[in-house]
Amino acid sequence: MFQNYHNIRDTAKHFTRLNTLNSFVVSLYRYCHIESKVGIDLQKPPTTAHKCVGIFWDLDNKPPNSIPPFDAAIRLKNAVSLFGVVRYMIAYANSHAFGYVPQAVREQRKERKLLNQLENKGVIKPESYLCRVCGRRFYTNEKFVNHFKQIHEREQKKRLNQIESARGKRRADLVVKYTMKMEKYKRAARDVLTPKVGYGLADELKRAGFFVKTVPDKPEAADIALRDHMVDMMDKRRIDCLVLVSDDSDFVEVLREAKLRCLKTVVVGDINDGALKRVADANFSWRDILMGKAKKEAVSVAGKWKDHDILKRLEWRYNPEVEKNAYDLCDEREDADMNGISSADDADYAQREDDGAWWELDSSDSDVTS
């Protein structure tokens, strides 16, 4: 019995040591694994996957008139995402740009109005219109729109008023309570209601992730604000690739400044031989962006940039610390060689002193010579 107790105790100690050793090995492996990864990341230059891309959109000069703003913003983001991670998307314009309605949108509204008149007269019998908020069906677009305004739009205004009038915890509870309903209403309202101002340019760009800023209605106000924003981002070193959507030649100096700071520059515009495209590292036409062709071209451009970065890594660069260490090592070797040479010379000189002065001739040698 006593022997069995000792055997059990020794076995327990053995397992305890094994568990301790295993935990130590696992922790050591994790530490070495993490440290090796950190060291590699610090030594390697940032690849295109780690570079930050900033999109700066001059809406006064380049508004998305041909296709819906949300689709244009998404296609632009997908095209330039091959150059790195798109972290900043900024758009500037004055109130006139946001209130402008393109000709294509005007024609669509006229066609919709004509179809409503034909539906009300019974000339056309279209398929039923489904309300995506409550699920009801209507057989004329006009009745469908009136239903949406009279019921769902009023409910949305009531929810917003309740949230604005509440304070503290009640306000937070109302936001949580109405979040799903408000989001459902917004998705449905985009296809049903006509925007009161313009054609929903600001709201659609915000939905795509852009920071949209309205500037005063003054000459060059949007250009100045956009230029200041780009310079501020460069000063804070938040971007590695600058994408400018504009044809305005006033931004040439900003692109040159970006290139001096070793930033990649990309211009999206319609002018084939514009001043901006001559300065930028890469350029795409706005039409290619909207049609999806620019994404294929961006693949080759990103590949060239990657090859260029690899070649730059292979070039010799002056490193003061490394060169100083190498120089000190050479000096030490030269001193050691000089010490060796001087010691050999001293020994030879001492031997000569023992033999006698170099100008004194030996008697035996003088007899032989004579």
mmCIF file of C-alpha atoms in Angstrom:
data_model
loop_
_atom_site.group_PDB
_atom_site.id
_atom_site.type_symbol
_atom_site.label_atom_id
_atom_site.label_comp_id
_atom_site.label_asym_id
_atom_site.label_seq_id
_atom_site.Cartn_x
_atom_site.Cartn_y
_atom_site.Cartn_z
ATOM 1 C CA MET A 1 0.000 0.000 0.000
ATOM 2 C CA PHE A 2 2.792 2.386 0.959
ATOM 3 C CA GLN A 3 4.733 1.449 -2.170
ATOM 4 C CA ASN A 4 1.717 2.096 -4.371
ATOM 5 C CA TYR A 5 1.315 5.518 -2.806
ATOM 6 C CA HIS A 6 4.912 6.400 -3.686
ATOM 7 C CA ASN A 7 4.448 5.171 -7.250
ATOM 8 C CA ILE A 8 1.312 7.290 -7.697
ATOM 9 C CA ARG A 9 3.063 10.348 -6.272
ATOM 10 C CA ASP A 10 6.094 9.907 -8.569
ATOM 11 C CA THR A 11 3.785 9.485 -11.573
ATOM 12 C CA ALA A 12 1.895 12.684 -10.680
ATOM 13 C CA LYS A 13 5.160 14.594 -10.362
ATOM 14 C CA HIS A 14 6.280 13.233 -13.726
ATOM 15 C CA PHE A 15 3.084 14.397 -15.445
ATOM 16 C CA THR A 16 3.338 17.799 -13.769
ATOM 17 C CA ARG A 17 6.886 18.252 -15.107
ATOM 18 C CA LEU A 18 5.782 17.185 -18.567
ATOM 19 C CA ASN A 19 2.898 19.670 -18.567
ATOM 20 C CA THR A 20 5.211 22.449 -17.392
ATOM 21 C CA LEU A 21 7.756 21.572 -20.075
ATOM 22 C CA ASN A 22 5.082 21.433 -22.777
ATOM 23 C CA SER A 23 3.653 24.803 -21.799
ATOM 24 C CA PHE A 24 7.152 26.277 -21.807
ATOM 25 C CA VAL A 25 7.896 24.852 -25.269
ATOM 26 C CA VAL A 26 4.573 26.149 -26.631
ATOM 27 C CA SER A 27 5.148 29.620 -25.214
ATOM 28 C CA LEU A 28 8.727 29.652 -26.567
ATOM 29 C CA TYR A 29 7.495 28.590 -30.010
ATOM 30 C CA ARG A 30 4.858 31.297 -30.028
ATOM 31 C CA TYR A 31 7.365 33.921 -28.945
ATOM 32 C CA CYS A 32 9.932 32.929 -31.568
ATOM 33 C CA HIS A 33 7.238 32.644 -34.230
ATOM 34 C CA ILE A 34 5.874 36.107 -33.483
ATOM 35 C CA GLU A 35 9.309 37.667 -33.202
ATOM 36 C CA SER A 36 10.379 36.187 -36.523
ATOM 37 C CA LYS A 37 7.267 37.567 -38.182
ATOM 38 C CA VAL A 38 7.844 41.015 -36.708
ATOM 39 C CA GLY A 39 11.437 40.989 -37.857
ATOM 40 C CA ILE A 40 10.483 40.011 -41.383
ATOM 41 C CA ASP A 41 7.799 42.670 -41.612
ATOM 42 C CA LEU A 42 10.203 45.335 -40.412
ATOM 43 C CA GLN A 43 12.869 44.392 -42.917
ATOM 44 C CA LYS A 44 10.633 44.034 -45.948
ATOM 45 C CA PRO A 45 9.392 47.126 -47.767
ATOM 46 C CA PRO A 46 5.619 47.693 -47.745
ATOM 47 C CA THR A 47 3.915 45.786 -50.548
ATOM 48 C CA THR A 48 0.851 46.924 -52.448
ATOM 49 C CA ALA A 49 -1.331 45.098 -49.919
ATOM 50 C CA HIS A 50 0.004 47.288 -47.093
ATOM 51 C CA LYS A 51 0.038 50.622 -48.934
ATOM 52 C CA CYS A 52 -2.681 53.130 -48.098
ATOM 53 C CA VAL A 53 -4.593 54.636 -51.022
ATOM 54 C CA GLY A 54 -6.472 57.930 -50.851
ATOM 55 C CA ILE A 55 -9.100 58.935 -53.449
ATOM 56 C CA PHE A 56 -9.721 62.668 -53.912
ATOM 57 C CA TRP A 57 -12.693 63.472 -56.128
ATOM 58 C CA ASP A 58 -13.303 66.891 -57.657
ATOM 59 C CA LEU A 59 -17.072 66.661 -58.172
ATOM 60 C CA ASP A 60 -17.282 70.122 -59.722
ATOM 61 C CA ASN A 61 -15.028 68.984 -62.538
ATOM 62 C CA LYS A 62 -15.874 65.287 -62.815
ATOM 63 C CA PRO A 63 -19.429 64.413 -61.642
ATOM 64 C CA PRO A 64 -20.822 60.922 -62.394
ATOM 65 C CA ASN A 65 -23.496 61.904 -64.901
ATOM 66 C CA SER A 66 -23.680 58.797 -67.078
ATOM 67 C CA ILE A 67 -24.398 56.158 -64.388
ATOM 68 C CA PRO A 68 -25.796 56.291 -60.824
ATOM 69 C CA PRO A 69 -23.384 57.839 -58.301
ATOM 70 C CA PHE A 70 -23.251 54.787 -56.062
ATOM 71 C CA ASP A 71 -22.252 52.480 -58.931
ATOM 72 C CA ALA A 72 -19.637 54.974 -60.135
ATOM 73 C CA ALA A 73 -18.089 55.229 -56.660
ATOM 74 C CA ILE A 74 -17.945 51.443 -56.219
ATOM 75 C CA ARG A 75 -16.328 50.910 -59.644
ATOM 76 C CA LEU A 76 -13.769 53.613 -58.915
ATOM 77 C CA LYS A 77 -12.899 52.024 -55.581
ATOM 78 C CA ASN A 78 -12.593 48.533 -57.105
ATOM 79 C CA ALA A 79 -10.276 49.790 -59.838
ATOM 80 C CA VAL A 80 -7.800 51.574 -57.549
ATOM 81 C CA SER A 81 -7.931 48.930 -54.806
ATOM 82 C CA LEU A 82 -5.250 47.010 -56.729
ATOM 83 C CA PHE A 83 -2.733 49.696 -55.717
ATOM 84 C CA GLY A 84 -3.302 49.091 -51.996
ATOM 85 C CA VAL A 85 -5.889 49.383 -49.258
ATOM 86 C CA VAL A 86 -8.342 52.212 -49.966
ATOM 87 C CA ARG A 87 -8.611 53.922 -46.578
ATOM 88 C CA TYR A 88 -9.610 57.463 -47.524
ATOM 89 C CA MET A 89 -12.294 58.522 -50.021
ATOM 90 C CA ILE A 90 -12.954 62.263 -50.125
ATOM 91 C CA ALA A 91 -15.182 64.302 -52.447
ATOM 92 C CA TYR A 92 -15.625 68.097 -52.595
ATOM 93 C CA ALA A 93 -18.156 70.221 -54.471
ATOM 94 C CA ASN A 94 -20.326 73.295 -54.060
ATOM 95 C CA SER A 95 -24.103 73.292 -53.647
ATOM 96 C CA HIS A 96 -24.675 73.787 -57.392
ATOM 97 C CA ALA A 97 -22.971 70.468 -58.166
ATOM 98 C CA PHE A 98 -25.164 68.607 -55.683
ATOM 99 C CA GLY A 99 -28.325 70.294 -56.978
ATOM 100 C CA TYR A 100 -27.596 69.660 -60.652
ATOM 101 C CA VAL A 101 -29.621 66.956 -62.417
ATOM 102 C CA PRO A 102 -27.968 65.310 -65.452
ATOM 103 C CA GLN A 103 -29.774 65.151 -68.766
ATOM 104 C CA ALA A 104 -30.044 61.358 -68.636
ATOM 105 C CA VAL A 105 -31.809 61.532 -65.262
ATOM 106 C CA ARG A 106 -34.197 64.191 -66.569
ATOM 107 C CA GLU A 107 -35.165 61.994 -69.494
ATOM 108 C CA GLN A 108 -35.795 59.052 -67.179
ATOM 109 C CA ARG A 109 -38.066 61.166 -65.019
ATOM 110 C CA LYS A 110 -40.017 62.309 -68.061
ATOM 111 C CA GLU A 111 -40.470 58.721 -69.212
ATOM 112 C CA ARG A 112 -41.638 57.686 -65.735
ATOM 113 C CA LYS A 113 -44.184 60.515 -65.680
ATOM 114 C CA LEU A 114 -45.538 59.494 -69.091
ATOM 115 C CA LEU A 115 -45.833 55.849 -67.978
ATOM 116 C CA ASN A 116 -47.760 56.925 -64.887
ATOM 117 C CA GLN A 117 -50.274 58.784 -67.060
ATOM 118 C CA LEU A 118 -50.740 55.769 -69.349
ATOM 119 C CA GLU A 119 -51.177 53.454 -66.340
ATOM 120 C CA ASN A 120 -53.822 55.714 -64.802
ATOM 121 C CA LYS A 121 -55.781 55.768 -68.083
ATOM 122 C CA GLY A 122 -55.611 51.983 -68.380
ATOM 123 C CA VAL A 123 -53.643 51.986 -71.626
ATOM 124 C CA ILE A 124 -50.785 50.020 -70.073
ATOM 125 C CA LYS A 125 -51.205 47.246 -67.508
ATOM 126 C CA PRO A 126 -47.779 46.642 -65.964
ATOM 127 C CA GLU A 127 -46.847 44.107 -63.336
ATOM 128 C CA SER A 128 -47.712 44.898 -59.738
ATOM 129 C CA TYR A 129 -45.439 47.134 -57.655
ATOM 130 C CA LEU A 130 -44.309 45.563 -54.373
ATOM 131 C CA CYS A 131 -43.681 47.704 -51.295
ATOM 132 C CA ARG A 132 -40.476 46.443 -49.708
ATOM 133 C CA VAL A 133 -41.405 47.883 -46.311
ATOM 134 C CA CYS A 134 -44.857 46.401 -45.644
ATOM 135 C CA GLY A 135 -45.203 43.898 -48.523
ATOM 136 C CA ARG A 136 -48.354 45.339 -50.110
ATOM 137 C CA ARG A 137 -48.858 45.230 -53.895
ATOM 138 C CA PHE A 138 -50.135 48.031 -56.167
ATOM 139 C CA TYR A 139 -51.060 48.007 -59.853
ATOM 140 C CA THR A 140 -50.126 51.617 -60.610
ATOM 141 C CA ASN A 141 -46.913 53.382 -59.755
ATOM 142 C CA GLU A 142 -48.716 56.548 -58.675
ATOM 143 C CA LYS A 143 -50.743 54.723 -55.997
ATOM 144 C CA PHE A 144 -47.624 52.948 -54.860
ATOM 145 C CA VAL A 145 -45.713 56.229 -54.411
ATOM 146 C CA ASN A 146 -48.638 57.871 -52.581
ATOM 147 C CA HIS A 147 -48.863 54.891 -50.219
ATOM 148 C CA PHE A 148 -45.151 55.103 -49.488
ATOM 149 C CA LYS A 149 -45.280 58.846 -48.768
ATOM 150 C CA GLN A 150 -48.447 58.813 -46.659
ATOM 151 C CA ILE A 151 -47.527 55.852 -44.453
ATOM 152 C CA HIS A 152 -43.851 54.969 -44.439
ATOM 153 C CA GLU A 153 -42.425 58.450 -44.895
ATOM 154 C CA ARG A 154 -44.556 59.750 -42.017
ATOM 155 C CA GLU A 155 -43.454 56.873 -39.806
ATOM 156 C CA GLN A 156 -39.835 57.640 -40.603
ATOM 157 C CA LYS A 157 -40.282 61.304 -39.626
ATOM 158 C CA LYS A 158 -41.916 60.265 -36.329
ATOM 159 C CA ARG A 159 -39.002 57.969 -35.519
ATOM 160 C CA LEU A 160 -36.471 60.694 -36.245
ATOM 161 C CA ASN A 161 -38.384 63.205 -34.095
ATOM 162 C CA GLN A 162 -38.483 60.759 -31.186
ATOM 163 C CA ILE A 163 -34.743 60.182 -31.396
ATOM 164 C CA GLU A 164 -33.945 63.905 -31.616
ATOM 165 C CA SER A 165 -36.178 64.807 -28.647
ATOM 166 C CA ALA A 166 -34.830 62.023 -26.393
ATOM 167 C CA ARG A 167 -31.711 62.332 -24.259
ATOM 168 C CA GLY A 168 -29.287 59.989 -22.550
ATOM 169 C CA LYS A 169 -30.113 56.312 -22.218
ATOM 170 C CA ARG A 170 -33.559 56.687 -23.766
ATOM 171 C CA ARG A 171 -31.995 58.129 -26.926
ATOM 172 C CA ALA A 172 -29.595 55.193 -27.184
ATOM 173 C CA ASP A 173 -32.441 52.724 -26.635
ATOM 174 C CA LEU A 174 -34.518 54.351 -29.386
ATOM 175 C CA VAL A 175 -31.617 54.239 -31.823
ATOM 176 C CA VAL A 176 -31.163 50.523 -31.160
ATOM 177 C CA LYS A 177 -34.896 49.938 -31.427
ATOM 178 C CA TYR A 178 -35.395 51.745 -34.751
ATOM 179 C CA THR A 179 -32.108 50.919 -36.501
ATOM 180 C CA MET A 180 -33.455 48.002 -38.546
ATOM 181 C CA LYS A 181 -36.661 49.810 -39.518
ATOM 182 C CA MET A 182 -34.811 52.978 -40.552
ATOM 183 C CA GLU A 183 -32.325 51.051 -42.650
ATOM 184 C CA LYS A 184 -35.128 49.110 -44.339
ATOM 185 C CA TYR A 185 -36.920 52.366 -45.126
ATOM 186 C CA LYS A 186 -33.775 53.956 -46.611
ATOM 187 C CA ARG A 187 -33.173 51.016 -48.944
ATOM 188 C CA ALA A 188 -36.745 51.156 -50.203
ATOM 189 C CA ALA A 189 -36.887 54.949 -50.474
ATOM 190 C CA ARG A 190 -33.940 55.071 -52.899
ATOM 191 C CA ASP A 191 -36.012 53.368 -55.594
ATOM 192 C CA VAL A 192 -39.395 54.967 -54.819
ATOM 193 C CA LEU A 193 -38.967 58.599 -53.824
ATOM 194 C CA THR A 194 -37.464 61.243 -56.073
ATOM 195 C CA PRO A 195 -34.754 63.290 -54.312
ATOM 196 C CA LYS A 196 -35.900 66.800 -53.521
ATOM 197 C CA VAL A 197 -32.470 68.275 -54.358
ATOM 198 C CA GLY A 198 -30.545 67.057 -57.408
ATOM 199 C CA TYR A 199 -30.516 63.322 -57.975
ATOM 200 C CA GLY A 200 -29.144 62.113 -54.632
ATOM 201 C CA LEU A 201 -25.463 62.630 -55.431
ATOM 202 C CA ALA A 202 -24.309 63.353 -51.869
ATOM 203 C CA ASP A 203 -26.351 60.598 -50.234
ATOM 204 C CA GLU A 204 -25.283 57.968 -52.749
ATOM 205 C CA LEU A 205 -21.592 58.815 -52.393
ATOM 206 C CA LYS A 206 -21.872 58.689 -48.615
ATOM 207 C CA ARG A 207 -23.516 55.299 -48.929
ATOM 208 C CA ALA A 208 -20.514 54.150 -50.958
ATOM 209 C CA GLY A 209 -18.157 55.257 -48.163
ATOM 210 C CA PHE A 210 -17.064 58.706 -49.347
ATOM 211 C CA PHE A 211 -16.553 61.682 -47.090
ATOM 212 C CA VAL A 212 -18.606 64.327 -48.936
ATOM 213 C CA LYS A 213 -17.994 67.988 -48.172
ATOM 214 C CA THR A 214 -19.977 70.971 -49.459
ATOM 215 C CA VAL A 215 -17.995 74.195 -49.902
ATOM 216 C CA PRO A 216 -19.282 77.777 -50.317
ATOM 217 C CA ASP A 217 -20.404 78.881 -53.766
ATOM 218 C CA LYS A 218 -17.212 80.793 -54.557
ATOM 219 C CA PRO A 219 -14.795 80.467 -57.502
ATOM 220 C CA GLU A 220 -12.223 77.689 -56.991
ATOM 221 C CA ALA A 221 -13.533 76.996 -53.469
ATOM 222 C CA ALA A 222 -13.736 73.227 -54.040
ATOM 223 C CA ASP A 223 -10.264 73.123 -55.641
ATOM 224 C CA ILE A 224 -8.679 74.992 -52.739
ATOM 225 C CA ALA A 225 -10.376 72.800 -50.116
ATOM 226 C CA LEU A 226 -9.443 69.609 -51.949
ATOM 227 C CA ARG A 227 -5.829 70.767 -52.411
ATOM 228 C CA ASP A 228 -5.493 71.632 -48.731
ATOM 229 C CA HIS A 229 -6.900 68.249 -47.760
ATOM 230 C CA MET A 230 -4.397 66.426 -49.978
ATOM 231 C CA VAL A 231 -1.458 68.397 -48.589
ATOM 232 C CA ASP A 232 -2.613 67.725 -45.042
ATOM 233 C CA MET A 233 -2.798 63.979 -45.717
ATOM 234 C CA MET A 234 0.705 64.050 -47.202
ATOM 235 C CA ASP A 235 2.093 66.004 -44.246
ATOM 236 C CA LYS A 236 0.679 63.440 -41.822
ATOM 237 C CA ARG A 237 1.983 60.571 -44.027
ATOM 238 C CA ARG A 238 -1.338 58.777 -44.071
ATOM 239 C CA ILE A 239 -1.296 57.754 -47.748
ATOM 240 C CA ASP A 240 1.204 56.026 -50.020
ATOM 241 C CA CYS A 241 -0.789 56.375 -53.254
ATOM 242 C CA LEU A 242 -2.779 59.468 -54.258
ATOM 243 C CA VAL A 243 -5.684 59.042 -56.695
ATOM 244 C CA LEU A 244 -7.104 62.276 -58.144
ATOM 245 C CA VAL A 245 -10.378 62.300 -60.092
ATOM 246 C CA SER A 246 -10.244 65.525 -62.066
ATOM 247 C CA ASP A 247 -9.120 67.183 -65.284
ATOM 248 C CA ASP A 248 -8.296 70.516 -63.656
ATOM 249 C CA SER A 249 -4.669 71.525 -64.323
ATOM 250 C CA ASP A 250 -4.573 73.513 -61.070
ATOM 251 C CA PHE A 251 -3.655 70.293 -59.248
ATOM 252 C CA VAL A 252 -0.363 69.852 -61.140
ATOM 253 C CA GLU A 253 1.739 71.307 -58.335
ATOM 254 C CA VAL A 254 0.113 69.028 -55.785
ATOM 255 C CA LEU A 255 0.966 65.965 -57.884
ATOM 256 C CA ARG A 256 4.554 67.128 -58.261
ATOM 257 C CA GLU A 257 4.799 67.622 -54.525
ATOM 258 C CA ALA A 258 3.421 64.111 -53.985
ATOM 259 C CA LYS A 259 6.047 62.636 -56.322
ATOM 260 C CA LEU A 260 8.808 64.511 -54.488
ATOM 261 C CA ARG A 261 7.585 62.845 -51.319
ATOM 262 C CA CYS A 262 7.890 59.425 -53.026
ATOM 263 C CA LEU A 263 4.117 58.884 -53.310
ATOM 264 C CA LYS A 264 2.531 57.080 -56.245
ATOM 265 C CA THR A 265 0.121 59.300 -58.191
ATOM 266 C CA VAL A 266 -2.864 58.224 -60.298
ATOM 267 C CA VAL A 267 -5.152 60.512 -62.324
ATOM 268 C CA VAL A 268 -8.651 59.655 -63.520
ATOM 269 C CA GLY A 269 -9.960 61.981 -66.223
ATOM 270 C CA ASP A 270 -11.247 62.269 -69.772
ATOM 271 C CA ILE A 271 -8.585 64.489 -71.324
ATOM 272 C CA ASN A 272 -6.161 62.125 -73.072
ATOM 273 C CA ASP A 273 -3.089 64.384 -73.062
ATOM 274 C CA GLY A 274 -3.845 66.593 -70.091
ATOM 275 C CA ALA A 275 -1.324 68.259 -67.805
ATOM 276 C CA LEU A 276 -2.283 66.037 -64.895
ATOM 277 C CA LYS A 277 -1.767 62.805 -66.822
ATOM 278 C CA ARG A 278 1.679 63.918 -67.992
ATOM 279 C CA VAL A 279 2.803 64.400 -64.394
ATOM 280 C CA ALA A 280 1.142 61.347 -62.787
ATOM 281 C CA ASP A 281 2.680 57.882 -62.568
ATOM 282 C CA ALA A 282 -0.462 56.289 -64.029
ATOM 283 C CA ASN A 283 -3.680 57.553 -65.601
ATOM 284 C CA PHE A 284 -7.059 56.143 -66.576
ATOM 285 C CA SER A 285 -9.998 57.555 -68.436
ATOM 286 C CA TRP A 286 -13.251 58.069 -66.598
ATOM 287 C CA ARG A 287 -15.011 56.035 -69.251
ATOM 288 C CA ASP A 288 -12.715 53.045 -68.647
ATOM 289 C CA ILE A 289 -13.426 53.283 -64.924
ATOM 290 C CA LEU A 290 -17.175 53.147 -65.492
ATOM 291 C CA MET A 291 -16.934 50.319 -68.035
ATOM 292 C CA GLY A 292 -14.585 48.236 -65.888
ATOM 293 C CA LYS A 293 -11.628 48.292 -68.304
ATOM 294 C CA ALA A 294 -9.416 50.263 -65.921
ATOM 295 C CA LYS A 295 -9.303 47.355 -63.482
ATOM 296 C CA LYS A 296 -7.441 45.206 -66.033
ATOM 297 C CA GLU A 297 -5.003 48.018 -66.770
ATOM 298 C CA ALA A 298 -4.428 48.597 -63.060
ATOM 299 C CA VAL A 299 -3.148 45.019 -62.709
ATOM 300 C CA SER A 300 -0.249 45.676 -65.095
ATOM 301 C CA VAL A 301 0.507 49.052 -63.492
ATOM 302 C CA ALA A 302 0.626 47.525 -60.013
ATOM 303 C CA GLY A 303 2.939 44.793 -61.324
ATOM 304 C CA LYS A 304 5.353 47.370 -62.758
ATOM 305 C CA TRP A 305 5.394 49.254 -59.477
ATOM 306 C CA LYS A 306 6.125 46.041 -57.590
ATOM 307 C CA ASP A 307 9.024 45.184 -59.925
ATOM 308 C CA HIS A 308 10.384 48.695 -59.498
ATOM 309 C CA ASP A 309 10.321 48.330 -55.709
ATOM 310 C CA ILE A 310 12.209 45.026 -55.959
ATOM 311 C CA LEU A 311 14.886 46.612 -58.164
ATOM 312 C CA LYS A 312 15.267 49.485 -55.730
ATOM 313 C CA ARG A 313 15.901 46.978 -52.950
ATOM 314 C CA LEU A 314 18.769 45.493 -54.966
ATOM 315 C CA GLU A 315 20.468 48.871 -55.419
ATOM 316 C CA TRP A 316 23.306 49.948 -53.114
ATOM 317 C CA ARG A 317 22.338 52.473 -50.497
ATOM 318 C CA TYR A 318 24.584 54.423 -48.154
ATOM 319 C CA ASN A 319 24.106 53.329 -44.544
ATOM 320 C CA PRO A 320 26.218 55.471 -42.189
ATOM 321 C CA GLU A 321 26.395 52.904 -39.382
ATOM 322 C CA VAL A 322 27.385 50.002 -41.615
ATOM 323 C CA GLU A 323 29.942 52.063 -43.490
ATOM 324 C CA LYS A 324 31.401 53.387 -40.232
ATOM 325 C CA ASN A 325 31.802 49.872 -38.829
ATOM 326 C CA ALA A 326 33.463 48.680 -42.025
ATOM 327 C CA TYR A 327 35.775 51.710 -42.004
ATOM 328 C CA ASP A 328 36.781 51.112 -38.364
ATOM 329 C CA LEU A 329 37.465 47.445 -39.150
ATOM 330 C CA CYS A 330 39.744 48.426 -42.049
ATOM 331 C CA ASP A 331 41.581 50.886 -39.815
ATOM 332 C CA GLU A 332 42.171 48.198 -37.212
ATOM 333 C CA ARG A 333 43.565 45.827 -39.843
ATOM 334 C CA GLU A 334 45.852 48.537 -41.240
ATOM 335 C CA ASP A 335 47.101 49.362 -37.730
ATOM 336 C CA ALA A 336 47.807 45.685 -37.069
ATOM 337 C CA ASP A 337 49.745 45.397 -40.347
ATOM 338 C CA MET A 338 51.696 48.553 -39.609
ATOM 339 C CA ASN A 339 52.522 47.296 -36.115
ATOM 340 C CA GLY A 340 53.769 44.034 -37.573
ATOM 341 C CA ILE A 341 55.936 45.839 -40.116
ATOM 342 C CA SER A 342 57.369 48.258 -37.549
ATOM 343 C CA SER A 343 58.198 45.423 -35.124
ATOM 344 C CA ALA A 344 60.049 43.559 -37.901
ATOM 345 C CA ASP A 345 61.987 46.715 -38.776
ATOM 346 C CA ASP A 346 62.906 47.256 -35.126
ATOM 347 C CA ALA A 347 64.244 43.713 -34.843
ATOM 348 C CA ASP A 348 66.346 44.125 -37.990
ATOM 349 C CA TYR A 349 67.653 47.438 -36.737
ATOM 350 C CA ALA A 350 68.605 45.923 -33.372
ATOM 351 C CA GLN A 351 70.474 43.123 -35.152
ATOM 352 C CA ARG A 352 72.369 45.681 -37.215
ATOM 353 C CA GLU A 353 73.373 47.541 -34.079
ATOM 354 C CA ASP A 354 74.809 44.341 -32.677
ATOM 355 C CA ASP A 355 76.864 43.777 -35.853
ATOM 356 C CA GLY A 356 78.131 47.330 -35.791
ATOM 357 C CA ALA A 357 77.459 50.577 -37.570
ATOM 358 C CA TRP A 358 76.651 50.298 -41.230
ATOM 359 C CA TRP A 359 79.393 52.709 -42.254
ATOM 360 C CA GLU A 360 82.141 50.812 -40.446
ATOM 361 C CA LEU A 361 83.770 48.062 -42.525
ATOM 362 C CA ASP A 362 84.985 44.819 -41.102
ATOM 363 C CA SER A 363 88.717 44.302 -41.174
ATOM 364 C CA SER A 364 88.453 40.910 -42.791
ATOM 365 C CA ASP A 365 86.275 42.299 -45.483
ATOM 366 C CA SER A 366 88.731 45.126 -46.116
ATOM 367 C CA ASP A 367 91.616 42.668 -46.542
ATOM 368 C CA VAL A 368 89.662 40.623 -49.010
ATOM 369 C CA THR A 369 88.752 43.715 -50.913
ATOM 370 C CA SER A 370 92.280 44.962 -51.050
#
